[in-house]
GROMACS .gro file of C-alpha atoms in nm:
model
  203
    1MET     CA    1   5.859  14.050  12.685
    2PRO     CA    2   6.220  13.926  12.708
    3SER     CA    3   6.497  14.170  12.797
    4ARG     CA    4   6.728  14.291  12.519
    5ASP     CA    5   7.028  14.173  12.722
    6CYS     CA    6   6.903  13.813  12.734
    7PRO     CA    7   6.889  13.625  12.402
    8SER     CA    8   6.576  13.429  12.325
    9PRO     CA    9   6.591  13.044  12.352
   10ALA     CA   10   6.589  13.015  11.971
   11ARG     CA   11   6.884  13.253  11.939
   12SER     CA   12   7.068  13.069  12.217
   13ARG     CA   13   7.035  12.742  12.030
   14ARG     CA   14   7.153  12.895  11.702
   15ALA     CA   15   7.464  13.058  11.849
   16PRO     CA   16   7.663  12.737  11.923
   17LEU     CA   17   7.571  12.596  11.579
   18PHE     CA   18   7.690  12.913  11.409
   19ALA     CA   19   8.016  12.904  11.606
   20ALA     CA   20   8.069  12.539  11.510
   21ALA     CA   21   8.013  12.624  11.143
   22LEU     CA   22   8.275  12.899  11.166
   23ALA     CA   23   8.520  12.652  11.323
   24VAL     CA   24   8.467  12.399  11.046
   25GLY     CA   25   8.509  12.669  10.784
   26ALA     CA   26   8.836  12.781  10.941
   27GLY     CA   27   8.955  12.422  10.945
   28CYS     CA   28   8.880  12.387  10.573
   29LEU     CA   29   9.087  12.694  10.496
   30GLY     CA   30   9.374  12.550  10.697
   31LEU     CA   31   9.364  12.229  10.491
   32ALA     CA   32   9.397  12.415  10.160
   33GLY     CA   33   9.059  12.338  10.016
   34CYS     CA   34   8.925  12.074  10.257
   35GLY     CA   35   8.900  11.763  10.042
   36SER     CA   36   9.045  11.897   9.719
   37SER     CA   37   9.348  11.708   9.591
   38THR     CA   38   9.610  11.751   9.323
   39PRO     CA   39   9.485  11.601   8.995
   40SER     CA   40   9.659  11.275   8.909
   41GLN     CA   41   9.797  11.166   8.576
   42VAL     CA   42   9.600  10.854   8.477
   43TYR     CA   43   9.777  10.564   8.307
   44ASP     CA   44   9.649  10.245   8.144
   45LEU     CA   45   9.797   9.905   8.061
   46THR     CA   46   9.839   9.758   7.712
   47ALA     CA   47   9.725   9.414   7.602
   48PRO     CA   48   9.960   9.240   7.356
   49VAL     CA   49   9.834   9.209   7.001
   50GLY     CA   50   9.837   8.872   6.820
   51ALA     CA   51   9.690   8.690   6.525
   52ALA     CA   52   9.321   8.670   6.622
   53ARG     CA   53   9.236   8.335   6.467
   54GLN     CA   54   8.987   8.119   6.655
   55THR     CA   55   9.081   7.749   6.661
   56PRO     CA   56   8.772   7.528   6.598
   57GLY     CA   57   8.667   7.326   6.903
   58ARG     CA   58   8.882   7.533   7.139
   59THR     CA   59   8.762   7.521   7.500
   60GLN     CA   60   8.597   7.823   7.659
   61LEU     CA   61   8.801   8.019   7.912
   62VAL     CA   62   8.682   8.252   8.187
   63VAL     CA   63   8.924   8.494   8.354
   64ALA     CA   64   8.853   8.564   8.721
   65GLU     CA   65   8.941   8.899   8.879
   66PRO     CA   66   9.292   8.862   9.026
   67THR     CA   67   9.338   8.854   9.402
   68ALA     CA   68   9.590   9.074   9.582
   69LEU     CA   69   9.690   9.207   9.922
   70GLN     CA   70   9.548   9.544  10.024
   71PRO     CA   71   9.829   9.773   9.891
   72LEU     CA   72   9.771   9.625   9.543
   73GLU     CA   73   9.392   9.647   9.559
   74SER     CA   74   9.385  10.018   9.473
   75ASP     CA   75   9.452  10.231   9.164
   76ARG     CA   76   9.785  10.360   9.301
   77ILE     CA   77  10.138  10.282   9.185
   78ILE     CA   78  10.336  10.145   9.477
   79VAL     CA   79  10.704  10.146   9.569
   80ARG     CA   80  10.865   9.888   9.797
   81ALA     CA   81  11.174  10.016   9.976
   82ASN     CA   82  11.479   9.823  10.095
   83ASP     CA   83  11.331   9.782  10.442
   84GLY     CA   84  11.009   9.629  10.301
   85SER     CA   85  10.795   9.938  10.359
   86VAL     CA   86  10.542  10.027  10.089
   87SER     CA   87  10.440  10.374   9.970
   88ASN     CA   88  10.251  10.528   9.678
   89ILE     CA   89  10.395  10.747   9.402
   90GLY     CA   90  10.207  11.074   9.422
   91GLY     CA   91  10.036  11.240   9.127
   92VAL     CA   92   9.976  10.921   8.924
   93GLN     CA   93   9.719  10.643   8.923
   94TRP     CA   94   9.589  10.356   8.711
   95SER     CA   95   9.268  10.395   8.510
   96ASP     CA   96   9.092  10.144   8.740
   97ARG     CA   97   9.156   9.929   9.046
   98LEU     CA   98   9.462   9.721   8.961
   99PRO     CA   99   9.292   9.375   8.988
  100ARG     CA  100   9.004   9.481   8.765
  101LEU     CA  101   9.241   9.649   8.518
  102LEU     CA  102   9.456   9.335   8.496
  103GLN     CA  103   9.146   9.119   8.443
  104THR     CA  104   9.030   9.344   8.158
  105ARG     CA  105   9.368   9.342   7.983
  106LEU     CA  106   9.411   8.964   8.025
  107VAL     CA  107   9.072   8.907   7.863
  108GLU     CA  108   9.170   9.143   7.582
  109ALA     CA  109   9.505   8.966   7.537
  110PHE     CA  110   9.334   8.628   7.494
  111GLU     CA  111   9.080   8.780   7.255
  112ASN     CA  112   9.364   8.930   7.049
  113HIS     CA  113   9.501   8.577   7.009
  114GLY     CA  114   9.169   8.426   6.903
  115ARG     CA  115   9.071   8.250   7.227
  116ALA     CA  116   8.705   8.216   7.328
  117VAL     CA  117   8.720   8.404   7.657
  118ALA     CA  118   8.505   8.601   7.901
  119ARG     CA  119   8.528   8.747   8.249
  120THR     CA  120   8.352   8.597   8.551
  121GLY     CA  121   7.999   8.717   8.616
  122VAL     CA  122   7.873   8.722   8.256
  123GLY     CA  123   7.674   8.396   8.271
  124VAL     CA  124   7.923   8.180   8.081
  125ASN     CA  125   7.976   7.819   8.192
  126PRO     CA  126   8.342   7.771   8.095
  127ASP     CA  127   8.556   7.463   8.050
  128THR     CA  128   8.855   7.633   8.212
  129LEU     CA  129   8.889   7.904   8.477
  130LEU     CA  130   9.199   8.122   8.491
  131GLN     CA  131   9.280   8.240   8.844
  132THR     CA  132   9.554   8.492   8.913
  133GLU     CA  133   9.721   8.619   9.228
  134ILE     CA  134   9.909   8.949   9.206
  135ARG     CA  135  10.229   8.882   9.397
  136PHE     CA  136  10.372   9.221   9.311
  137PHE     CA  137  10.298   9.503   9.070
  138GLY     CA  138  10.503   9.814   9.130
  139VAL     CA  139  10.853   9.954   9.178
  140ARG     CA  140  11.126   9.785   9.380
  141VAL     CA  141  11.431   9.984   9.481
  142ASP     CA  142  11.638   9.709   9.644
  143GLY     CA  143  11.954   9.660   9.438
  144GLY     CA  144  11.856   9.919   9.177
  145ALA     CA  145  11.515  10.056   9.082
  146GLN     CA  146  11.299   9.823   8.872
  147ALA     CA  147  10.937   9.809   8.758
  148VAL     CA  148  10.834   9.456   8.855
  149VAL     CA  149  10.524   9.252   8.763
  150GLU     CA  150  10.487   8.912   8.927
  151LEU     CA  151  10.173   8.700   8.881
  152SER     CA  152  10.089   8.351   9.003
  153VAL     CA  153   9.849   8.195   8.751
  154LYS     CA  154   9.643   7.874   8.771
  155THR     CA  155   9.416   7.704   8.518
  156ILE     CA  156   9.131   7.512   8.681
  157ASN     CA  157   8.896   7.254   8.530
  158ASN     CA  158   8.556   7.408   8.590
  159ASN     CA  159   8.380   7.070   8.602
  160SER     CA  160   8.608   6.892   8.849
  161GLY     CA  161   8.745   7.196   9.031
  162LYS     CA  162   9.096   7.055   9.003
  163ILE     CA  163   9.402   7.263   8.921
  164VAL     CA  164   9.522   7.168   8.574
  165ALA     CA  165   9.842   7.373   8.572
  166SER     CA  166  10.009   7.656   8.762
  167ARG     CA  167  10.302   7.886   8.698
  168VAL     CA  168  10.457   8.210   8.823
  169PHE     CA  169  10.520   8.477   8.559
  170LYS     CA  170  10.754   8.770   8.611
  171GLY     CA  171  10.862   9.072   8.411
  172ALA     CA  172  11.105   9.346   8.515
  173VAL     CA  173  11.217   9.669   8.350
  174PRO     CA  174  11.505   9.881   8.492
  175LEU     CA  175  11.429  10.239   8.593
  176ALA     CA  176  11.673  10.528   8.562
  177GLU     CA  177  11.456  10.732   8.801
  178VAL     CA  178  11.158  10.663   9.023
  179SER     CA  179  10.901  10.908   8.888
  180GLY     CA  180  10.532  10.861   8.819
  181LYS     CA  181  10.550  10.866   8.440
  182SER     CA  182  10.861  10.649   8.408
  183ALA     CA  183  10.723  10.396   8.659
  184ALA     CA  184  10.386  10.373   8.482
  185LEU     CA  185  10.540  10.327   8.137
  186ALA     CA  186  10.791  10.068   8.260
  187LEU     CA  187  10.518   9.874   8.444
  188ASP     CA  188  10.308   9.874   8.127
  189GLN     CA  189  10.606   9.733   7.935
  190ALA     CA  190  10.665   9.462   8.197
  191ALA     CA  191  10.295   9.376   8.218
  192THR     CA  192  10.258   9.344   7.839
  193LYS     CA  193  10.538   9.086   7.836
  194VAL     CA  194  10.378   8.894   8.123
  195PHE     CA  195  10.036   8.900   7.952
  196ALA     CA  196  10.191   8.757   7.634
  197ASP     CA  197  10.363   8.481   7.834
  198VAL     CA  198  10.038   8.391   8.012
  199VAL     CA  199   9.845   8.373   7.684
  200ARG     CA  200  10.106   8.148   7.521
  201TRP     CA  201  10.111   7.922   7.826
  202ALA     CA  202   9.733   7.892   7.869
  203HIS     CA  203   9.633   7.905   7.503
   0.00000   0.00000   0.00000
């Protein structure tokens, strides 16, 4: 029979685990909730509305998901400072990853103007592929705060793989203050203009 002063092997194994659990619990308390975060305000983008009249014999268009560097691959609203550093505006986010959100609104913009259009991955064999690179989509504070949207867009013949046309589109809206709501609304305004320009150019 084991002595009362000597814990059994089972109890000895449990003791370090219990101590570790207490340490983790204390750490969670120190981090104010351990994984909880302040709820973000979620913002969306608006597709421009047009006269949805389909032109007979119009070629089919497929919109690929835009490409972007890592800071623009998320659902966060970014700010580029004078020194080139990039940060996020806290407490706000887009309703989806920015590339996917832009793809969705571009498709909607073309549909609103009567173009036969789809996104990649839906089994459509298009005549033309629209490829977009997000050069910038956020707030710039060099020389005055602005919400800036800059997209490089190419139309590609799906049969030959050759670039038919390419153009850089840019929209900018001045900001009186760099806050989450004002940045999101100004970026939506700039993006809607850019979407309309892309549709007119590629239509």
